[in-house]
Structure formats: structure tokens, C-alpha cells
Amino acid sequence: MPVPYKNKPLNRSFMREEVYKTMLTWIMDGELRPGEKLLDKELAESMGVSRTPVREALRRLEDKGLVESSANRWTRVSEVSIDEPEKIYPIIWTLEELAATQAIGVLADEHFILMEKANDKLEKALSSGDPVRASLADIEFHDVFIKRSDNPHLMAILRDLKISYRRVEVTYFEKDASGRYSLDEHLRIVEAFRAGELSEVQAMIRRNWQNSLKRLQQLASQKKHDNN
């Protein structure tokens, strides 16, 4: 796949951070695919910068497990492992249940409307076969109550965890339309929030993530079966 082109000039004052965020977005959105070779010269030219900030960004991405390298031979985007969600999803749903506990007393109609709008975006993205927009809409839905927890430490931990899982979500939505089941699960979460039923909210958040994990595992099993 050709290296994406960054047609908007980077802000020189924040170049290192912008180069990092640009490359991070390309990987999460699937513009740089798993296994794709990364050449610092090519990436630097596409962003109109020197190789130095690109190399720094590659090191940071490698620290997050999104890039892998072999000394003086190659650097490439890490493969998406089906084992990763099994480790990450339980942590995410546990932290989201905590966020719901802290948010339920301060959520208002405006927040429920935002969640419903995010779910509408998810439905449209799934219908049009756009995995990137589907993933972003799914994150937008959950972010409404996470942000209302007003817990910056919790939000920061979840943000970092979701960097790791988003690539899986993009791949998942790209290959499977059963993400539609999340639409009904999301609506039940909103209904439970509106009713002030914390235990139901937490149960539905957990179910939403568990069902997503099951669907991923089924896809992986089917893919393995097809390749044999």
C-alpha cells in the first residue's frame, strides 16, 4: 500500500508530536496495514519533514507494540493478534463499569442524545461498509459516559488501552457485519442509564464487550478454518 500523503503542513513548533499522532492515526485507521514495511525516508517525504521526528515516532510506536523492527533490516507495522482482545477487553469493560458508577448521577438528557447520535453514526458506517467510521462511532458512544465520570486518570488509562484495541476493531468491522448487534446493546445501555439502573448499565456494558469478543473469536476461528 502506498504511504499516505499528509497534505496539510505540520506545525513546526509541535512537529515531533504531530508526526507521532499522524503515524498513530494511519496505523489505527488501517491506512498503514499490519505487516506493511515502514521506510523513514518515505514517511518523512510524505509528511514534508526530516527523518529525525519520524524515527522518534517509530520508536514510540514500537514501545506501544504497534510497530516492530529487526536491527538494520526492516521496520514494519505489527500484525493484529487475535489474542490481544482476550487480554484487553476484560480490562476495558471493568474500567467502563467503574466509569458508569461515577457518571450515572450526572448524566442528563443531552448526554443520552449524544449517545443515541453516536449509535446512529455507527449504524450508517456499518451500512456503508466503512470500518474506520464504525470504530470511531463506537468509541464516541462509550466516551460520552466515560468523560462524565470526570476522572482524568481513568480516562487516560482507557484512552491508552483503546489505542491497542482500535486496530482490531477496524479489522473486525471491515470483515464482519455482525457489529450490528452492538446497536441494540448500545440502546439498552442508554435505557438503563435513563432509568438510573446502575447494575443493569454495568451488566449491559460487560455484555457488549463480551459479545464483541465472542464475535471476534468466531471470525478468527472461521478464518483459520478457511485457510486450512
Coordinates of C-alpha atoms in Angstrom, one line a residue:
M1 CA 0.0 0.0 0.0
P2 CA 1.4 3.5 -0.8
V3 CA 2.4 5.6 2.1
P4 CA -0.5 8.1 2.9
Y5 CA 0.2 11.7 2.0
K6 CA 0.0 14.4 4.6
N7 CA -1.2 17.4 2.5
K8 CA -1.6 19.7 5.5
P9 CA 1.7 21.3 6.6
L10 CA 2.8 20.2 10.0
N11 CA 3.1 22.9 12.8
R12 CA 6.9 23.2 13.2
S13 CA 6.5 24.1 16.9
F14 CA 4.9 20.8 17.6
M15 CA 6.4 18.7 14.8
R16 CA 7.5 15.7 16.9
E17 CA 4.1 15.2 18.4
E18 CA 2.2 15.8 15.2
V19 CA 4.4 13.3 13.3
Y20 CA 3.7 10.8 16.0
K21 CA 0.0 11.4 16.1
T22 CA -0.2 11.3 12.3
M23 CA 1.5 7.9 12.1
L24 CA -0.5 6.6 15.0
T25 CA -3.8 7.5 13.2
W26 CA -2.6 5.9 10.0
I27 CA -1.9 2.7 11.8
M28 CA -5.2 2.7 13.8
D29 CA -7.3 3.6 10.7
G30 CA -5.6 0.8 8.7
E31 CA -4.0 3.2 6.2
L32 CA -0.8 1.5 7.2
R33 CA -1.7 -2.1 7.2
P34 CA -0.4 -4.9 9.5
G35 CA 2.9 -6.3 8.2
E36 CA 3.5 -3.2 6.0
K37 CA 7.1 -2.2 5.7
L38 CA 7.9 1.3 7.0
L39 CA 10.8 3.4 5.5
D40 CA 11.7 6.5 7.4
K41 CA 12.7 8.3 4.2
E42 CA 9.4 7.6 2.5
L43 CA 7.4 8.6 5.6
A44 CA 9.4 11.8 6.1
E45 CA 8.9 12.8 2.4
S46 CA 5.1 12.1 2.7
M47 CA 4.9 14.5 5.7
G48 CA 7.4 17.0 4.5
V49 CA 9.7 16.6 7.5
S50 CA 13.2 15.4 8.2
R51 CA 13.8 11.7 9.2
T52 CA 14.6 12.6 12.8
P53 CA 11.0 13.1 14.1
V54 CA 9.9 10.1 12.0
R55 CA 12.5 7.9 13.7
E56 CA 11.4 9.2 17.1
A57 CA 7.8 8.4 16.3
L58 CA 8.7 4.9 15.1
R59 CA 10.4 4.3 18.5
R60 CA 7.4 5.5 20.4
L61 CA 5.1 3.3 18.3
E62 CA 7.3 0.3 18.8
D63 CA 7.1 0.9 22.6
K64 CA 3.3 0.7 22.3
G65 CA 3.6 -2.6 20.3
L66 CA 2.2 -1.1 17.1
V67 CA 5.5 -1.3 15.2
E68 CA 8.2 -3.9 15.2
S69 CA 11.7 -3.9 13.8
S70 CA 14.8 -6.0 13.2
A71 CA 18.0 -4.2 13.7
N72 CA 19.2 -2.5 10.5
R73 CA 17.0 -4.8 8.4
W74 CA 13.3 -3.7 8.5
T75 CA 10.6 -1.9 10.4
R76 CA 7.0 -2.8 9.9
V77 CA 3.5 -2.4 11.3
S78 CA 2.9 -5.1 13.9
E79 CA 0.4 -7.8 13.0
V80 CA -3.0 -7.8 14.7
S81 CA -3.1 -10.7 17.1
I82 CA -6.5 -12.3 18.0
D83 CA -5.0 -13.0 21.4
E84 CA -4.8 -9.2 22.2
P85 CA -8.6 -8.6 22.7
E86 CA -8.7 -11.5 25.1
K87 CA -6.3 -9.7 27.3
I88 CA -7.5 -6.1 26.8
Y89 CA -11.3 -6.3 26.6
P90 CA -11.9 -7.6 30.2
I91 CA -9.8 -4.6 31.5
I92 CA -11.8 -2.2 29.3
W93 CA -15.2 -3.4 30.4
T94 CA -14.2 -3.4 34.1
L95 CA -12.9 0.2 33.8
E96 CA -16.0 1.2 31.9
E97 CA -18.2 -0.2 34.6
L98 CA -16.3 1.9 37.1
A99 CA -16.8 5.0 34.8
A100 CA -20.5 4.2 34.7
T101 CA -20.6 4.2 38.5
Q102 CA -19.1 7.6 38.6
A103 CA -21.1 9.1 35.8
I104 CA -24.6 7.8 36.4
G105 CA -25.6 10.6 38.8
V106 CA -24.6 13.4 36.4
L107 CA -25.8 12.1 33.0
A108 CA -28.6 14.2 31.6
D109 CA -30.9 14.1 28.6
E110 CA -28.3 15.9 26.5
H111 CA -25.8 13.1 27.1
F112 CA -28.3 10.4 26.2
I113 CA -29.0 12.2 23.0
L114 CA -25.3 12.3 22.2
M115 CA -25.1 8.5 22.8
E116 CA -28.0 7.9 20.5
K117 CA -26.5 10.1 17.8
A118 CA -23.2 8.2 18.1
N119 CA -25.2 4.9 17.7
D120 CA -26.9 6.4 14.6
K121 CA -23.4 7.1 13.2
L122 CA -22.4 3.5 13.9
E123 CA -25.4 2.2 12.0
K124 CA -24.7 4.4 9.0
A125 CA -21.0 3.4 9.0
L126 CA -21.8 -0.3 9.1
S127 CA -24.4 0.1 6.4
S128 CA -21.8 1.8 4.1
G129 CA -19.1 -0.7 5.0
D130 CA -16.8 1.9 6.5
P131 CA -14.8 0.2 9.3
V132 CA -12.9 3.4 10.3
R133 CA -16.1 5.4 10.8
A134 CA -17.7 2.5 12.5
S135 CA -14.9 2.2 15.0
L136 CA -14.9 5.9 15.7
A137 CA -18.6 6.0 16.2
D138 CA -18.4 3.0 18.7
I139 CA -15.7 4.9 20.6
E140 CA -17.8 8.1 20.6
F141 CA -20.7 6.2 22.1
H142 CA -18.7 4.9 25.1
D143 CA -16.8 8.2 25.5
V144 CA -19.9 10.1 26.5
F145 CA -20.3 8.4 29.9
I146 CA -16.5 7.8 30.3
K147 CA -16.0 11.6 30.1
R148 CA -18.8 12.2 32.5
S149 CA -17.0 10.2 35.1
D150 CA -14.8 13.3 35.4
N151 CA -11.9 11.0 36.3
P152 CA -8.8 12.0 34.3
H153 CA -6.8 9.1 35.4
L154 CA -9.5 6.6 34.4
M155 CA -9.9 8.4 31.0
A156 CA -6.2 8.3 30.4
I157 CA -5.9 4.6 31.1
L158 CA -8.9 3.8 28.8
R159 CA -7.5 6.0 26.1
D160 CA -4.2 4.1 26.0
L161 CA -5.9 0.7 26.1
K162 CA -8.1 1.7 23.2
I163 CA -5.2 2.6 21.1
S164 CA -4.3 -1.1 21.2
Y165 CA -7.7 -2.4 20.5
R166 CA -8.9 0.0 17.8
R167 CA -6.9 -1.7 15.1
V168 CA -8.7 -4.9 16.0
E169 CA -12.0 -3.1 15.8
V170 CA -11.2 -1.7 12.4
T171 CA -10.3 -5.1 11.1
Y172 CA -13.4 -6.6 12.8
F173 CA -15.9 -4.1 11.3
E174 CA -14.1 -4.5 7.9
K175 CA -14.7 -8.2 7.7
D176 CA -18.0 -8.7 9.5
A177 CA -21.4 -7.1 9.6
S178 CA -22.4 -8.6 12.9
G179 CA -21.2 -5.4 14.6
R180 CA -24.9 -4.5 14.1
Y181 CA -25.7 -6.4 17.3
S182 CA -23.8 -3.6 19.1
L183 CA -26.6 -1.2 18.0
D184 CA -29.2 -2.9 20.2
E185 CA -26.8 -3.4 23.0
H186 CA -26.0 0.3 23.0
L187 CA -29.7 1.3 23.1
R188 CA -30.2 -0.9 26.1
I189 CA -27.2 0.8 27.8
V190 CA -28.9 4.2 27.2
E191 CA -32.2 2.9 28.5
A192 CA -30.6 1.7 31.7
F193 CA -28.7 5.0 32.2
R194 CA -32.0 6.9 31.8
A195 CA -33.7 4.6 34.4
G196 CA -30.8 5.1 36.8
E197 CA -30.3 1.3 37.0
L198 CA -26.6 1.1 37.6
S199 CA -26.5 -2.7 37.9
E200 CA -28.2 -3.0 34.5
V201 CA -25.9 -0.5 33.0
Q202 CA -22.9 -2.4 34.2
A203 CA -24.3 -5.7 33.0
M204 CA -25.0 -4.4 29.6
I205 CA -21.6 -2.7 29.2
R206 CA -20.0 -6.0 30.1
R207 CA -22.3 -7.9 27.8
N208 CA -21.5 -5.5 24.9
W209 CA -17.7 -6.1 25.3
Q210 CA -18.1 -9.9 25.9
N211 CA -20.3 -10.3 22.8
S212 CA -17.8 -8.3 20.7
L213 CA -15.0 -10.6 21.9
K214 CA -17.1 -13.7 21.1
R215 CA -17.7 -12.4 17.6
L216 CA -14.0 -11.7 17.1
Q217 CA -13.2 -15.2 18.2
Q218 CA -15.7 -16.7 15.8
L219 CA -14.2 -14.7 13.0
A220 CA -10.7 -15.9 13.9
S221 CA -11.9 -19.5 14.0
Q222 CA -13.6 -19.2 10.7
K223 CA -10.5 -17.6 9.1
K224 CA -8.3 -20.4 10.5
H225 CA -10.8 -23.0 9.1
D226 CA -10.8 -21.3 5.6
N227 CA -7.0 -21.2 5.5
N228 CA -6.7 -25.0 6.2

